[in-house]
Amino acid sequence: MDQYYDPLILIKGRYILYTSLITVSEDHDKAINVLRTLMLNKEEIEYLINNINEILQVSVKNYRTDLDPVTRGLFTEAIKRFYEEAGYIVNGDPGTLKTMMIFVIKLIEEEIKAFERGDSEKIEWLRKIQLRFLNTHVRPLLERVATSNEKLSRAAETLLKIIYLDIELLKDLILGR
């Protein structure tokens, strides 16, 4: 990573990216512009936008079929506890991709505030939570959707590209690269 980047702009860029994904149907043009900055091709962007509402509703309880039914139920509870340990209460299904993305947005909002206060310990803690959450919950869910839902597989693969990029960025930020 270039050592001359502005860290606040980078954090705010991540915020814009995730909020654009959640609100793509409300502000189509803004979302397209944000997604273009990630070097996604036009076809990937259009397919993602056309399927975003449906893919945001996917849930671990329907897609983590690699887990037995009991474990799958416990997995949803584990996600809920993850939110609660970070200070968030979630109404509804904690295992939907939309809920997960909103959680990441909330963590990024906290990161922006911590940056503005100069609280480097809080920033590092928030980044580690985001990295762990993306790797433990978001990435596996999208991988499962990409391999098990023919209609949503291309949209899931595009979102996976974004998540992989963000995971690598978070690793670089945590390691101070």
PDB file of C-alpha atoms in Angstrom:
ATOM      1  CA  MET A   1       0.000   0.000   0.000  1.00  0.00           C
ATOM      2  CA  ASP A   2       1.269   3.471  -0.817  1.00  0.00           C
ATOM      3  CA  GLN A   3       2.671   5.084   2.313  1.00  0.00           C
ATOM      4  CA  TYR A   4       1.274   8.476   1.285  1.00  0.00           C
ATOM      5  CA  TYR A   5      -2.420   7.668   1.414  1.00  0.00           C
ATOM      6  CA  ASP A   6      -4.813   9.625   3.617  1.00  0.00           C
ATOM      7  CA  PRO A   7      -6.129   7.091   6.161  1.00  0.00           C
ATOM      8  CA  LEU A   8      -9.356   9.002   6.818  1.00  0.00           C
ATOM      9  CA  ILE A   9     -10.191   9.097   3.110  1.00  0.00           C
ATOM     10  CA  LEU A  10      -9.507   5.366   2.941  1.00  0.00           C
ATOM     11  CA  ILE A  11     -11.821   4.630   5.876  1.00  0.00           C
ATOM     12  CA  LYS A  12     -14.540   6.871   4.421  1.00  0.00           C
ATOM     13  CA  GLY A  13     -14.098   5.155   1.046  1.00  0.00           C
ATOM     14  CA  ARG A  14     -14.816   1.804   2.686  1.00  0.00           C
ATOM     15  CA  TYR A  15     -17.893   3.346   4.303  1.00  0.00           C
ATOM     16  CA  ILE A  16     -19.122   4.635   0.944  1.00  0.00           C
ATOM     17  CA  LEU A  17     -18.498   1.243  -0.646  1.00  0.00           C
ATOM     18  CA  TYR A  18     -20.555  -0.694   1.895  1.00  0.00           C
ATOM     19  CA  THR A  19     -23.367   1.862   2.061  1.00  0.00           C
ATOM     20  CA  SER A  20     -23.489   1.891  -1.751  1.00  0.00           C
ATOM     21  CA  LEU A  21     -23.987  -1.866  -1.752  1.00  0.00           C
ATOM     22  CA  ILE A  22     -26.857  -1.594   0.733  1.00  0.00           C
ATOM     23  CA  THR A  23     -28.535   1.346  -0.993  1.00  0.00           C
ATOM     24  CA  VAL A  24     -27.800   0.473  -4.627  1.00  0.00           C
ATOM     25  CA  SER A  25     -31.483   0.288  -5.534  1.00  0.00           C
ATOM     26  CA  GLU A  26     -32.056   3.766  -4.063  1.00  0.00           C
ATOM     27  CA  ASP A  27     -29.054   5.516  -5.646  1.00  0.00           C
ATOM     28  CA  HIS A  28     -28.206   3.457  -8.719  1.00  0.00           C
ATOM     29  CA  ASP A  29     -25.792   5.944 -10.367  1.00  0.00           C
ATOM     30  CA  LYS A  30     -23.732   6.570  -7.230  1.00  0.00           C
ATOM     31  CA  ALA A  31     -23.373   2.833  -6.639  1.00  0.00           C
ATOM     32  CA  ILE A  32     -22.216   2.256 -10.216  1.00  0.00           C
ATOM     33  CA  ASN A  33     -19.551   4.931  -9.841  1.00  0.00           C
ATOM     34  CA  VAL A  34     -18.323   3.432  -6.568  1.00  0.00           C
ATOM     35  CA  LEU A  35     -18.204  -0.077  -8.025  1.00  0.00           C
ATOM     36  CA  ARG A  36     -16.310   1.142 -11.092  1.00  0.00           C
ATOM     37  CA  THR A  37     -13.495   2.352  -8.843  1.00  0.00           C
ATOM     38  CA  LEU A  38     -12.951  -1.289  -7.850  1.00  0.00           C
ATOM     39  CA  MET A  39     -12.192  -2.175 -11.461  1.00  0.00           C
ATOM     40  CA  LEU A  40     -15.287  -4.331 -11.810  1.00  0.00           C
ATOM     41  CA  ASN A  41     -16.396  -4.715 -15.386  1.00  0.00           C
ATOM     42  CA  LYS A  42     -19.725  -3.380 -16.621  1.00  0.00           C
ATOM     43  CA  GLU A  43     -21.291  -6.847 -16.784  1.00  0.00           C
ATOM     44  CA  GLU A  44     -20.325  -7.659 -13.176  1.00  0.00           C
ATOM     45  CA  ILE A  45     -21.717  -4.349 -11.953  1.00  0.00           C
ATOM     46  CA  GLU A  46     -25.004  -4.711 -13.825  1.00  0.00           C
ATOM     47  CA  TYR A  47     -25.519  -8.292 -12.699  1.00  0.00           C
ATOM     48  CA  LEU A  48     -24.796  -7.349  -9.094  1.00  0.00           C
ATOM     49  CA  ILE A  49     -27.143  -4.362  -9.223  1.00  0.00           C
ATOM     50  CA  ASN A  50     -29.919  -6.411 -10.817  1.00  0.00           C
ATOM     51  CA  ASN A  51     -29.663  -9.035  -8.078  1.00  0.00           C
ATOM     52  CA  ILE A  52     -28.608  -6.979  -5.067  1.00  0.00           C
ATOM     53  CA  ASN A  53     -31.952  -7.015  -3.255  1.00  0.00           C
ATOM     54  CA  GLU A  54     -32.209 -10.777  -3.521  1.00  0.00           C
ATOM     55  CA  ILE A  55     -28.604 -11.459  -2.542  1.00  0.00           C
ATOM     56  CA  LEU A  56     -28.824  -9.177   0.484  1.00  0.00           C
ATOM     57  CA  GLN A  57     -31.624 -11.405   1.784  1.00  0.00           C
ATOM     58  CA  VAL A  58     -29.590 -14.627   1.707  1.00  0.00           C
ATOM     59  CA  SER A  59     -29.038 -16.058   5.158  1.00  0.00           C
ATOM     60  CA  VAL A  60     -26.676 -18.522   6.774  1.00  0.00           C
ATOM     61  CA  LYS A  61     -29.656 -20.596   7.891  1.00  0.00           C
ATOM     62  CA  ASN A  62     -30.466 -21.343   4.216  1.00  0.00           C
ATOM     63  CA  TYR A  63     -26.994 -21.464   2.703  1.00  0.00           C
ATOM     64  CA  ARG A  64     -24.645 -22.923   5.260  1.00  0.00           C
ATOM     65  CA  THR A  65     -25.903 -26.387   4.407  1.00  0.00           C
ATOM     66  CA  ASP A  66     -22.337 -27.589   4.895  1.00  0.00           C
ATOM     67  CA  LEU A  67     -23.246 -27.426   8.592  1.00  0.00           C
ATOM     68  CA  ASP A  68     -25.655 -29.885  10.173  1.00  0.00           C
ATOM     69  CA  PRO A  69     -29.081 -28.435  11.188  1.00  0.00           C
ATOM     70  CA  VAL A  70     -28.193 -28.108  14.881  1.00  0.00           C
ATOM     71  CA  THR A  71     -24.872 -26.408  14.170  1.00  0.00           C
ATOM     72  CA  ARG A  72     -26.553 -24.150  11.593  1.00  0.00           C
ATOM     73  CA  GLY A  73     -29.003 -22.970  14.276  1.00  0.00           C
ATOM     74  CA  LEU A  74     -26.161 -22.392  16.712  1.00  0.00           C
ATOM     75  CA  PHE A  75     -24.205 -20.581  14.010  1.00  0.00           C
ATOM     76  CA  THR A  76     -26.965 -17.977  13.707  1.00  0.00           C
ATOM     77  CA  GLU A  77     -26.818 -17.503  17.476  1.00  0.00           C
ATOM     78  CA  ALA A  78     -23.029 -17.158  17.284  1.00  0.00           C
ATOM     79  CA  ILE A  79     -23.432 -14.356  14.743  1.00  0.00           C
ATOM     80  CA  LYS A  80     -25.958 -12.650  17.028  1.00  0.00           C
ATOM     81  CA  ARG A  81     -23.507 -12.891  19.944  1.00  0.00           C
ATOM     82  CA  PHE A  82     -20.781 -11.453  17.707  1.00  0.00           C
ATOM     83  CA  TYR A  83     -22.963  -8.372  17.182  1.00  0.00           C
ATOM     84  CA  GLU A  84     -23.787  -8.115  20.874  1.00  0.00           C
ATOM     85  CA  GLU A  85     -20.134  -8.415  21.951  1.00  0.00           C
ATOM     86  CA  ALA A  86     -19.389  -5.458  19.686  1.00  0.00           C
ATOM     87  CA  GLY A  87     -22.249  -3.514  21.293  1.00  0.00           C
ATOM     88  CA  TYR A  88     -24.997  -3.953  18.709  1.00  0.00           C
ATOM     89  CA  ILE A  89     -28.487  -5.357  19.071  1.00  0.00           C
ATOM     90  CA  VAL A  90     -30.009  -6.814  15.920  1.00  0.00           C
ATOM     91  CA  ASN A  91     -33.700  -7.282  15.286  1.00  0.00           C
ATOM     92  CA  GLY A  92     -34.714  -9.943  12.793  1.00  0.00           C
ATOM     93  CA  ASP A  93     -32.468 -12.562  11.241  1.00  0.00           C
ATOM     94  CA  PRO A  94     -28.857 -11.846  12.260  1.00  0.00           C
ATOM     95  CA  GLY A  95     -27.616 -14.161   9.526  1.00  0.00           C
ATOM     96  CA  THR A  96     -28.761 -12.236   6.449  1.00  0.00           C
ATOM     97  CA  LEU A  97     -26.095 -10.696   4.275  1.00  0.00           C
ATOM     98  CA  LYS A  98     -27.813  -7.307   4.591  1.00  0.00           C
ATOM     99  CA  THR A  99     -27.633  -7.426   8.392  1.00  0.00           C
ATOM    100  CA  MET A 100     -23.990  -8.437   8.162  1.00  0.00           C
ATOM    101  CA  MET A 101     -23.190  -5.565   5.800  1.00  0.00           C
ATOM    102  CA  ILE A 102     -24.984  -3.071   8.040  1.00  0.00           C
ATOM    103  CA  PHE A 103     -22.905  -4.367  10.949  1.00  0.00           C
ATOM    104  CA  VAL A 104     -19.707  -3.711   8.966  1.00  0.00           C
ATOM    105  CA  ILE A 105     -21.005  -0.211   8.148  1.00  0.00           C
ATOM    106  CA  LYS A 106     -21.596   0.454  11.867  1.00  0.00           C
ATOM    107  CA  LEU A 107     -18.062  -0.698  12.684  1.00  0.00           C
ATOM    108  CA  ILE A 108     -16.641   1.577   9.979  1.00  0.00           C
ATOM    109  CA  GLU A 109     -18.685   4.500  11.378  1.00  0.00           C
ATOM    110  CA  GLU A 110     -17.091   3.825  14.773  1.00  0.00           C
ATOM    111  CA  GLU A 111     -13.675   3.621  13.120  1.00  0.00           C
ATOM    112  CA  ILE A 112     -14.183   7.064  11.548  1.00  0.00           C
ATOM    113  CA  LYS A 113     -15.127   8.523  14.940  1.00  0.00           C
ATOM    114  CA  ALA A 114     -12.129   6.853  16.608  1.00  0.00           C
ATOM    115  CA  PHE A 115      -9.852   8.231  13.894  1.00  0.00           C
ATOM    116  CA  GLU A 116     -11.225  11.733  14.385  1.00  0.00           C
ATOM    117  CA  ARG A 117     -10.545  11.389  18.155  1.00  0.00           C
ATOM    118  CA  GLY A 118      -7.078   9.996  17.527  1.00  0.00           C
ATOM    119  CA  ASP A 119      -7.909   6.735  19.344  1.00  0.00           C
ATOM    120  CA  SER A 120      -5.492   4.330  17.655  1.00  0.00           C
ATOM    121  CA  GLU A 121      -6.261   1.447  20.046  1.00  0.00           C
ATOM    122  CA  LYS A 122      -9.960   1.608  19.198  1.00  0.00           C
ATOM    123  CA  ILE A 123      -9.171   1.804  15.474  1.00  0.00           C
ATOM    124  CA  GLU A 124      -7.031  -1.325  15.649  1.00  0.00           C
ATOM    125  CA  TRP A 125      -9.690  -3.181  17.688  1.00  0.00           C
ATOM    126  CA  LEU A 126     -12.414  -2.215  15.192  1.00  0.00           C
ATOM    127  CA  ARG A 127     -10.317  -3.284  12.213  1.00  0.00           C
ATOM    128  CA  LYS A 128      -9.604  -6.653  13.805  1.00  0.00           C
ATOM    129  CA  ILE A 129     -13.322  -7.182  14.475  1.00  0.00           C
ATOM    130  CA  GLN A 130     -14.142  -6.293  10.874  1.00  0.00           C
ATOM    131  CA  LEU A 131     -11.476  -8.641   9.530  1.00  0.00           C
ATOM    132  CA  ARG A 132     -12.595 -11.504  11.761  1.00  0.00           C
ATOM    133  CA  PHE A 133     -16.254 -10.941  10.898  1.00  0.00           C
ATOM    134  CA  LEU A 134     -15.671 -10.750   7.155  1.00  0.00           C
ATOM    135  CA  ASN A 135     -13.503 -13.891   7.204  1.00  0.00           C
ATOM    136  CA  THR A 136     -15.683 -15.903   9.577  1.00  0.00           C
ATOM    137  CA  HIS A 137     -19.181 -14.986   8.434  1.00  0.00           C
ATOM    138  CA  VAL A 138     -19.486 -12.885   5.265  1.00  0.00           C
ATOM    139  CA  ARG A 139     -16.913 -14.617   3.059  1.00  0.00           C
ATOM    140  CA  PRO A 140     -18.111 -18.198   3.806  1.00  0.00           C
ATOM    141  CA  LEU A 141     -21.753 -17.230   3.203  1.00  0.00           C
ATOM    142  CA  LEU A 142     -20.951 -15.651  -0.163  1.00  0.00           C
ATOM    143  CA  GLU A 143     -18.761 -18.596  -1.139  1.00  0.00           C
ATOM    144  CA  ARG A 144     -21.661 -20.927  -0.392  1.00  0.00           C
ATOM    145  CA  VAL A 145     -24.123 -18.819  -2.408  1.00  0.00           C
ATOM    146  CA  ALA A 146     -21.653 -18.676  -5.311  1.00  0.00           C
ATOM    147  CA  THR A 147     -21.448 -22.471  -5.454  1.00  0.00           C
ATOM    148  CA  SER A 148     -25.049 -23.416  -4.671  1.00  0.00           C
ATOM    149  CA  ASN A 149     -27.372 -20.840  -6.249  1.00  0.00           C
ATOM    150  CA  GLU A 150     -27.156 -20.677 -10.021  1.00  0.00           C
ATOM    151  CA  LYS A 151     -29.195 -17.473 -10.285  1.00  0.00           C
ATOM    152  CA  LEU A 152     -27.175 -15.571  -7.670  1.00  0.00           C
ATOM    153  CA  SER A 153     -23.753 -17.134  -8.229  1.00  0.00           C
ATOM    154  CA  ARG A 154     -22.410 -14.331 -10.460  1.00  0.00           C
ATOM    155  CA  ALA A 155     -23.606 -11.631  -8.063  1.00  0.00           C
ATOM    156  CA  ALA A 156     -22.111 -13.554  -5.126  1.00  0.00           C
ATOM    157  CA  GLU A 157     -18.808 -13.912  -6.988  1.00  0.00           C
ATOM    158  CA  THR A 158     -18.719 -10.171  -7.633  1.00  0.00           C
ATOM    159  CA  LEU A 159     -19.422  -9.425  -3.978  1.00  0.00           C
ATOM    160  CA  LEU A 160     -16.725 -11.932  -3.051  1.00  0.00           C
ATOM    161  CA  LYS A 161     -14.223  -9.973  -5.160  1.00  0.00           C
ATOM    162  CA  ILE A 162     -15.112  -6.879  -3.156  1.00  0.00           C
ATOM    163  CA  ILE A 163     -14.898  -8.718   0.176  1.00  0.00           C
ATOM    164  CA  TYR A 164     -11.524 -10.285  -0.754  1.00  0.00           C
ATOM    165  CA  LEU A 165     -10.169  -6.831  -1.624  1.00  0.00           C
ATOM    166  CA  ASP A 166     -11.459  -5.404   1.642  1.00  0.00           C
ATOM    167  CA  ILE A 167     -10.015  -8.295   3.659  1.00  0.00           C
ATOM    168  CA  GLU A 168      -6.598  -7.683   2.099  1.00  0.00           C
ATOM    169  CA  LEU A 169      -6.892  -3.949   2.740  1.00  0.00           C
ATOM    170  CA  LEU A 170      -7.793  -4.549   6.390  1.00  0.00           C
ATOM    171  CA  LYS A 171      -4.813  -6.895   6.780  1.00  0.00           C
ATOM    172  CA  ASP A 172      -2.518  -4.200   5.350  1.00  0.00           C
ATOM    173  CA  LEU A 173      -4.008  -1.561   7.637  1.00  0.00           C
ATOM    174  CA  ILE A 174      -3.662  -3.774  10.722  1.00  0.00           C
ATOM    175  CA  LEU A 175      -0.070  -4.618   9.851  1.00  0.00           C
ATOM    176  CA  GLY A 176       0.680  -0.944   9.108  1.00  0.00           C
ATOM    177  CA  ARG A 177       1.682  -1.537   5.485  1.00  0.00           C
TER     178      ARG A 177
END
